[in-house]
Each structure stands twice: as C-alpha cells, then as structure tokens.
C-alpha cells in the first residue's frame, strides 16, 4: 500500500515552512507500514529547505521514495 505526499509551502508566512516541513518529516518517520512516495518541490517558497529535509528522509528510510515529477498527467 502506498501513500502519496505532496507538501504545499506557505507563501504568506513563508518563514514557517521550515517548522512545517520538520513536523511533516517527524510524522512520516513514524510510518513504517506503507510505502511513501513524496513529490519533490519545484520553485516553491523555501523549496531548497523543503527539498533538503525530504531528501534526507528518503535516504534514511527504505520505504520512502522521492520523485522529482510525475508530470501533470501522471500525477493526476
């Protein structure tokens, strides 16, 4: 079973994105029963910080897969 994860960054209070991504990663660290597929950020606000955290998670956990893009049709 697979869970698809897409993080949409905050654009108004963008300084909170670091806190939000840390919380998401902490929650995903606890998920072991499912395969986790994470779509990586593009030009999102603070995307480099988000990318760093999600990439590190994928490196640590064998059930986590970071995908650059499925393309618009593939994602749908």
PDB file of N, CA and C in Angstrom:
ATOM      1  N   UNK A   1       0.842  -1.173   0.000  1.00  0.00           N
ATOM      2  CA  UNK A   1       0.000   0.000   0.000  1.00  0.00           C
ATOM      3  C   UNK A   1       0.889   1.238   0.000  1.00  0.00           C
ATOM      4  N   UNK A   2       0.442   2.258  -0.714  1.00  0.00           N
ATOM      5  CA  UNK A   2       1.252   3.455  -0.915  1.00  0.00           C
ATOM      6  C   UNK A   2       0.501   4.703  -0.503  1.00  0.00           C
ATOM      7  N   UNK A   3       1.219   5.637   0.088  1.00  0.00           N
ATOM      8  CA  UNK A   3       0.688   6.960   0.394  1.00  0.00           C
ATOM      9  C   UNK A   3       1.469   7.953  -0.448  1.00  0.00           C
ATOM     10  N   UNK A   4       0.758   8.814  -1.172  1.00  0.00           N
ATOM     11  CA  UNK A   4       1.369   9.869  -1.977  1.00  0.00           C
ATOM     12  C   UNK A   4       1.364  11.154  -1.165  1.00  0.00           C
ATOM     13  N   UNK A   5       2.531  11.794  -1.033  1.00  0.00           N
ATOM     14  CA  UNK A   5       2.672  13.003  -0.234  1.00  0.00           C
ATOM     15  C   UNK A   5       3.162  14.153  -1.104  1.00  0.00           C
ATOM     16  N   UNK A   6       2.436  15.253  -1.065  1.00  0.00           N
ATOM     17  CA  UNK A   6       2.849  16.489  -1.723  1.00  0.00           C
ATOM     18  C   UNK A   6       2.726  17.605  -0.702  1.00  0.00           C
ATOM     19  N   UNK A   7       3.819  18.290  -0.432  1.00  0.00           N
ATOM     20  CA  UNK A   7       3.827  19.395   0.531  1.00  0.00           C
ATOM     21  C   UNK A   7       3.692  20.708  -0.227  1.00  0.00           C
ATOM     22  N   UNK A   8       2.653  21.456   0.106  1.00  0.00           N
ATOM     23  CA  UNK A   8       2.467  22.775  -0.492  1.00  0.00           C
ATOM     24  C   UNK A   8       2.953  23.823   0.502  1.00  0.00           C
ATOM     25  N   UNK A   9       3.965  24.558   0.120  1.00  0.00           N
ATOM     26  CA  UNK A   9       4.575  25.506   1.048  1.00  0.00           C
ATOM     27  C   UNK A   9       3.694  26.722   1.281  1.00  0.00           C
ATOM     28  N   UNK A  10       3.894  27.317   2.437  1.00  0.00           N
ATOM     29  CA  UNK A  10       3.220  28.550   2.836  1.00  0.00           C
ATOM     30  C   UNK A  10       3.862  29.710   2.082  1.00  0.00           C
ATOM     31  N   UNK A  11       3.063  30.557   1.479  1.00  0.00           N
ATOM     32  CA  UNK A  11       3.623  31.677   0.711  1.00  0.00           C
ATOM     33  C   UNK A  11       3.478  33.016   1.423  1.00  0.00           C
ATOM     34  N   UNK A  12       2.560  33.112   2.386  1.00  0.00           N
ATOM     35  CA  UNK A  12       2.374  34.378   3.101  1.00  0.00           C
ATOM     36  C   UNK A  12       3.321  34.434   4.296  1.00  0.00           C
ATOM     37  N   UNK A  13       3.199  33.472   5.192  1.00  0.00           N
ATOM     38  CA  UNK A  13       4.093  33.401   6.355  1.00  0.00           C
ATOM     39  C   UNK A  13       5.175  32.374   6.042  1.00  0.00           C
ATOM     40  N   UNK A  14       5.943  32.646   4.976  1.00  0.00           N
ATOM     41  CA  UNK A  14       6.891  31.662   4.448  1.00  0.00           C
ATOM     42  C   UNK A  14       7.949  31.225   5.445  1.00  0.00           C
ATOM     43  N   UNK A  15       8.229  32.042   6.453  1.00  0.00           N
ATOM     44  CA  UNK A  15       9.248  31.673   7.440  1.00  0.00           C
ATOM     45  C   UNK A  15       8.824  30.448   8.250  1.00  0.00           C
ATOM     46  N   UNK A  16       7.559  30.103   8.237  1.00  0.00           N
ATOM     47  CA  UNK A  16       7.071  28.933   8.975  1.00  0.00           C
ATOM     48  C   UNK A  16       7.296  27.629   8.213  1.00  0.00           C
ATOM     49  N   UNK A  17       7.694  27.697   6.956  1.00  0.00           N
ATOM     50  CA  UNK A  17       7.876  26.480   6.158  1.00  0.00           C
ATOM     51  C   UNK A  17       8.886  25.523   6.771  1.00  0.00           C
ATOM     52  N   UNK A  18       9.933  26.056   7.370  1.00  0.00           N
ATOM     53  CA  UNK A  18      10.935  25.175   7.985  1.00  0.00           C
ATOM     54  C   UNK A  18      10.303  24.393   9.130  1.00  0.00           C
ATOM     55  N   UNK A  19       9.509  25.048   9.929  1.00  0.00           N
ATOM     56  CA  UNK A  19       8.807  24.385  11.031  1.00  0.00           C
ATOM     57  C   UNK A  19       7.813  23.344  10.484  1.00  0.00           C
ATOM     58  N   UNK A  20       7.076  23.721   9.451  1.00  0.00           N
ATOM     59  CA  UNK A  20       6.067  22.822   8.884  1.00  0.00           C
ATOM     60  C   UNK A  20       6.696  21.566   8.279  1.00  0.00           C
ATOM     61  N   UNK A  21       7.790  21.724   7.564  1.00  0.00           N
ATOM     62  CA  UNK A  21       8.407  20.549   6.938  1.00  0.00           C
ATOM     63  C   UNK A  21       9.032  19.641   7.990  1.00  0.00           C
ATOM     64  N   UNK A  22       9.561  20.230   9.047  1.00  0.00           N
ATOM     65  CA  UNK A  22      10.107  19.417  10.150  1.00  0.00           C
ATOM     66  C   UNK A  22       9.002  18.577  10.784  1.00  0.00           C
ATOM     67  N   UNK A  23       7.824  19.173  10.969  1.00  0.00           N
ATOM     68  CA  UNK A  23       6.690  18.447  11.543  1.00  0.00           C
ATOM     69  C   UNK A  23       6.235  17.317  10.619  1.00  0.00           C
ATOM     70  N   UNK A  24       6.169  17.595   9.326  1.00  0.00           N
ATOM     71  CA  UNK A  24       5.775  16.560   8.370  1.00  0.00           C
ATOM     72  C   UNK A  24       6.767  15.406   8.385  1.00  0.00           C
ATOM     73  N   UNK A  25       8.042  15.718   8.344  1.00  0.00           N
ATOM     74  CA  UNK A  25       9.081  14.677   8.342  1.00  0.00           C
ATOM     75  C   UNK A  25       9.004  13.857   9.631  1.00  0.00           C
ATOM     76  N   UNK A  26       8.806  14.511  10.757  1.00  0.00           N
ATOM     77  CA  UNK A  26       8.696  13.784  12.031  1.00  0.00           C
ATOM     78  C   UNK A  26       7.526  12.809  11.998  1.00  0.00           C
ATOM     79  N   UNK A  27       6.415  13.223  11.422  1.00  0.00           N
ATOM     80  CA  UNK A  27       5.257  12.341  11.320  1.00  0.00           C
ATOM     81  C   UNK A  27       5.545  11.176  10.372  1.00  0.00           C
ATOM     82  N   UNK A  28       6.178  11.464   9.245  1.00  0.00           N
ATOM     83  CA  UNK A  28       6.477  10.413   8.264  1.00  0.00           C
ATOM     84  C   UNK A  28       7.511   9.423   8.784  1.00  0.00           C
ATOM     85  N   UNK A  29       8.385   9.868   9.677  1.00  0.00           N
ATOM     86  CA  UNK A  29       9.372   8.970  10.298  1.00  0.00           C
ATOM     87  C   UNK A  29       8.678   7.819  11.018  1.00  0.00           C
ATOM     88  N   UNK A  30       7.471   8.063  11.508  1.00  0.00           N
ATOM     89  CA  UNK A  30       6.734   7.062  12.277  1.00  0.00           C
ATOM     90  C   UNK A  30       5.996   6.051  11.402  1.00  0.00           C
ATOM     91  N   UNK A  31       5.891   6.328  10.117  1.00  0.00           N
ATOM     92  CA  UNK A  31       5.132   5.453   9.219  1.00  0.00           C
ATOM     93  C   UNK A  31       6.054   4.371   8.663  1.00  0.00           C
ATOM     94  N   UNK A  32       5.765   3.150   9.014  1.00  0.00           N
ATOM     95  CA  UNK A  32       6.585   2.031   8.550  1.00  0.00           C
ATOM     96  C   UNK A  32       5.791   1.007   7.747  1.00  0.00           C
ATOM     97  N   UNK A  33       4.493   1.020   7.904  1.00  0.00           N
ATOM     98  CA  UNK A  33       3.642   0.010   7.277  1.00  0.00           C
ATOM     99  C   UNK A  33       3.406   0.265   5.789  1.00  0.00           C
ATOM    100  N   UNK A  34       3.556   1.501   5.352  1.00  0.00           N
ATOM    101  CA  UNK A  34       3.234   1.890   3.990  1.00  0.00           C
ATOM    102  C   UNK A  34       4.471   2.338   3.223  1.00  0.00           C
ATOM    103  N   UNK A  35       4.389   2.217   1.920  1.00  0.00           N
ATOM    104  CA  UNK A  35       5.379   2.831   1.033  1.00  0.00           C
ATOM    105  C   UNK A  35       4.980   4.301   0.905  1.00  0.00           C
ATOM    106  N   UNK A  36       5.937   5.209   1.070  1.00  0.00           N
ATOM    107  CA  UNK A  36       5.669   6.638   0.972  1.00  0.00           C
ATOM    108  C   UNK A  36       6.322   7.189  -0.290  1.00  0.00           C
ATOM    109  N   UNK A  37       5.528   7.791  -1.141  1.00  0.00           N
ATOM    110  CA  UNK A  37       6.036   8.417  -2.356  1.00  0.00           C
ATOM    111  C   UNK A  37       5.844   9.919  -2.194  1.00  0.00           C
ATOM    112  N   UNK A  38       6.951  10.640  -2.208  1.00  0.00           N
ATOM    113  CA  UNK A  38       6.927  12.088  -1.985  1.00  0.00           C
ATOM    114  C   UNK A  38       7.291  12.806  -3.268  1.00  0.00           C
ATOM    115  N   UNK A  39       6.442  13.751  -3.673  1.00  0.00           N
ATOM    116  CA  UNK A  39       6.790  14.587  -4.816  1.00  0.00           C
ATOM    117  C   UNK A  39       7.658  15.733  -4.306  1.00  0.00           C
ATOM    118  N   UNK A  40       8.738  15.982  -5.000  1.00  0.00           N
ATOM    119  CA  UNK A  40       9.698  16.999  -4.573  1.00  0.00           C
ATOM    120  C   UNK A  40       9.258  18.391  -5.027  1.00  0.00           C
ATOM    121  N   UNK A  41       9.692  19.422  -4.277  1.00  0.00           N
ATOM    122  CA  UNK A  41       9.298  20.792  -4.628  1.00  0.00           C
ATOM    123  C   UNK A  41      10.013  21.281  -5.881  1.00  0.00           C
ATOM    124  N   UNK A  42       9.386  22.227  -6.542  1.00  0.00           N
ATOM    125  CA  UNK A  42       9.989  22.887  -7.702  1.00  0.00           C
ATOM    126  C   UNK A  42      10.491  24.255  -7.261  1.00  0.00           C
ATOM    127  N   UNK A  43       9.841  25.294  -7.730  1.00  0.00           N
ATOM    128  CA  UNK A  43      10.229  26.657  -7.369  1.00  0.00           C
ATOM    129  C   UNK A  43       9.381  27.148  -6.209  1.00  0.00           C
ATOM    130  N   UNK A  44       9.034  26.241  -5.318  1.00  0.00           N
ATOM    131  CA  UNK A  44       8.211  26.596  -4.172  1.00  0.00           C
ATOM    132  C   UNK A  44       8.955  27.536  -3.237  1.00  0.00           C
ATOM    133  N   UNK A  45       8.193  28.282  -2.458  1.00  0.00           N
ATOM    134  CA  UNK A  45       8.782  29.159  -1.449  1.00  0.00           C
ATOM    135  C   UNK A  45       9.591  28.309  -0.479  1.00  0.00           C
ATOM    136  N   UNK A  46      10.862  28.653  -0.311  1.00  0.00           N
ATOM    137  CA  UNK A  46      11.805  27.922   0.543  1.00  0.00           C
ATOM    138  C   UNK A  46      11.975  26.473   0.084  1.00  0.00           C
ATOM    139  N   UNK A  47      11.838  26.241  -1.210  1.00  0.00           N
ATOM    140  CA  UNK A  47      11.928  24.900  -1.762  1.00  0.00           C
ATOM    141  C   UNK A  47      13.231  24.188  -1.464  1.00  0.00           C
ATOM    142  N   UNK A  48      14.321  24.938  -1.359  1.00  0.00           N
ATOM    143  CA  UNK A  48      15.610  24.295  -1.086  1.00  0.00           C
ATOM    144  C   UNK A  48      15.644  23.659   0.303  1.00  0.00           C
ATOM    145  N   UNK A  49      15.020  24.290   1.275  1.00  0.00           N
ATOM    146  CA  UNK A  49      14.969  23.725   2.630  1.00  0.00           C
ATOM    147  C   UNK A  49      14.051  22.506   2.645  1.00  0.00           C
ATOM    148  N   UNK A  50      12.916  22.630   1.984  1.00  0.00           N
ATOM    149  CA  UNK A  50      11.962  21.527   1.902  1.00  0.00           C
ATOM    150  C   UNK A  50      12.612  20.329   1.215  1.00  0.00           C
ATOM    151  N   UNK A  51      13.283  20.584   0.096  1.00  0.00           N
ATOM    152  CA  UNK A  51      13.971  19.529  -0.659  1.00  0.00           C
ATOM    153  C   UNK A  51      15.015  18.828   0.207  1.00  0.00           C
ATOM    154  N   UNK A  52      15.782  19.581   0.945  1.00  0.00           N
ATOM    155  CA  UNK A  52      16.833  19.016   1.798  1.00  0.00           C
ATOM    156  C   UNK A  52      16.240  18.060   2.838  1.00  0.00           C
ATOM    157  N   UNK A  53      15.175  18.484   3.480  1.00  0.00           N
ATOM    158  CA  UNK A  53      14.544  17.658   4.521  1.00  0.00           C
ATOM    159  C   UNK A  53      13.926  16.386   3.938  1.00  0.00           C
ATOM    160  N   UNK A  54      13.241  16.523   2.815  1.00  0.00           N
ATOM    161  CA  UNK A  54      12.600  15.353   2.206  1.00  0.00           C
ATOM    162  C   UNK A  54      13.625  14.379   1.632  1.00  0.00           C
ATOM    163  N   UNK A  55      14.686  14.896   1.047  1.00  0.00           N
ATOM    164  CA  UNK A  55      15.745  14.030   0.512  1.00  0.00           C
ATOM    165  C   UNK A  55      16.421  13.249   1.631  1.00  0.00           C
ATOM    166  N   UNK A  56      16.675  13.912   2.743  1.00  0.00           N
ATOM    167  CA  UNK A  56      17.307  13.241   3.884  1.00  0.00           C
ATOM    168  C   UNK A  56      16.404  12.125   4.410  1.00  0.00           C
ATOM    169  N   UNK A  57      15.103  12.370   4.453  1.00  0.00           N
ATOM    170  CA  UNK A  57      14.165  11.342   4.889  1.00  0.00           C
ATOM    171  C   UNK A  57      14.226  10.133   3.961  1.00  0.00           C
ATOM    172  N   UNK A  58      14.226  10.375   2.663  1.00  0.00           N
ATOM    173  CA  UNK A  58      14.270   9.281   1.682  1.00  0.00           C
ATOM    174  C   UNK A  58      15.568   8.488   1.797  1.00  0.00           C
ATOM    175  N   UNK A  59      16.645   9.136   2.161  1.00  0.00           N
ATOM    176  CA  UNK A  59      17.921   8.436   2.334  1.00  0.00           C
ATOM    177  C   UNK A  59      17.916   7.563   3.591  1.00  0.00           C
ATOM    178  N   UNK A  60      17.215   8.000   4.629  1.00  0.00           N
ATOM    179  CA  UNK A  60      17.184   7.279   5.901  1.00  0.00           C
ATOM    180  C   UNK A  60      16.234   6.091   5.910  1.00  0.00           C
ATOM    181  N   UNK A  61      15.148   6.186   5.170  1.00  0.00           N
ATOM    182  CA  UNK A  61      14.098   5.175   5.272  1.00  0.00           C
ATOM    183  C   UNK A  61      13.905   4.446   3.951  1.00  0.00           C
ATOM    184  N   UNK A  62      13.917   3.134   4.012  1.00  0.00           N
ATOM    185  CA  UNK A  62      13.818   2.336   2.785  1.00  0.00           C
ATOM    186  C   UNK A  62      12.413   2.322   2.184  1.00  0.00           C
ATOM    187  N   UNK A  63      11.404   2.737   2.932  1.00  0.00           N
ATOM    188  CA  UNK A  63      10.032   2.755   2.413  1.00  0.00           C
ATOM    189  C   UNK A  63       9.637   4.123   1.851  1.00  0.00           C
ATOM    190  N   UNK A  64      10.595   5.049   1.780  1.00  0.00           N
ATOM    191  CA  UNK A  64      10.320   6.405   1.296  1.00  0.00           C
ATOM    192  C   UNK A  64      11.011   6.615  -0.044  1.00  0.00           C
ATOM    193  N   UNK A  65      10.248   7.115  -1.015  1.00  0.00           N
ATOM    194  CA  UNK A  65      10.767   7.372  -2.358  1.00  0.00           C
ATOM    195  C   UNK A  65      10.466   8.811  -2.744  1.00  0.00           C
ATOM    196  N   UNK A  66      11.500   9.544  -3.113  1.00  0.00           N
ATOM    197  CA  UNK A  66      11.348  10.932  -3.547  1.00  0.00           C
ATOM    198  C   UNK A  66      11.310  10.955  -5.071  1.00  0.00           C
ATOM    199  N   UNK A  67      10.265  11.564  -5.628  1.00  0.00           N
ATOM    200  CA  UNK A  67      10.074  11.615  -7.072  1.00  0.00           C
ATOM    201  C   UNK A  67      10.126  13.070  -7.518  1.00  0.00           C
ATOM    202  N   UNK A  68      10.962  13.347  -8.498  1.00  0.00           N
ATOM    203  CA  UNK A  68      11.062  14.720  -8.989  1.00  0.00           C
ATOM    204  C   UNK A  68       9.756  15.192  -9.599  1.00  0.00           C
ATOM    205  N   UNK A  69       9.190  14.383 -10.467  1.00  0.00           N
ATOM    206  CA  UNK A  69       7.948  14.776 -11.108  1.00  0.00           C
ATOM    207  C   UNK A  69       7.305  13.584 -11.793  1.00  0.00           C
ATOM    208  N   UNK A  70       6.004  13.511 -11.680  1.00  0.00           N
ATOM    209  CA  UNK A  70       5.242  12.525 -12.432  1.00  0.00           C
ATOM    210  C   UNK A  70       4.719  13.164 -13.716  1.00  0.00           C
ATOM    211  N   UNK A  71       4.898  14.468 -13.855  1.00  0.00           N
ATOM    212  CA  UNK A  71       4.260  15.211 -14.940  1.00  0.00           C
ATOM    213  C   UNK A  71       2.810  15.442 -14.561  1.00  0.00           C
ATOM    214  N   UNK A  72       2.170  16.398 -15.175  1.00  0.00           N
ATOM    215  CA  UNK A  72       0.789  16.753 -14.817  1.00  0.00           C
ATOM    216  C   UNK A  72      -0.170  15.582 -15.010  1.00  0.00           C
ATOM    217  N   UNK A  73      -0.061  14.888 -16.121  1.00  0.00           N
ATOM    218  CA  UNK A  73      -0.969  13.776 -16.415  1.00  0.00           C
ATOM    219  C   UNK A  73      -0.677  12.593 -15.501  1.00  0.00           C
ATOM    220  N   UNK A  74       0.615  12.289 -15.308  1.00  0.00           N
ATOM    221  CA  UNK A  74       0.991  11.173 -14.441  1.00  0.00           C
ATOM    222  C   UNK A  74       0.572  11.385 -13.013  1.00  0.00           C
ATOM    223  N   UNK A  75       0.655  12.625 -12.541  1.00  0.00           N
ATOM    224  CA  UNK A  75       0.275  12.933 -11.168  1.00  0.00           C
ATOM    225  C   UNK A  75      -1.225  12.718 -10.965  1.00  0.00           C
ATOM    226  N   UNK A  76      -2.000  13.172 -11.939  1.00  0.00           N
ATOM    227  CA  UNK A  76      -3.459  13.017 -11.824  1.00  0.00           C
ATOM    228  C   UNK A  76      -3.840  11.551 -11.881  1.00  0.00           C
TER     229      UNK A  76
END
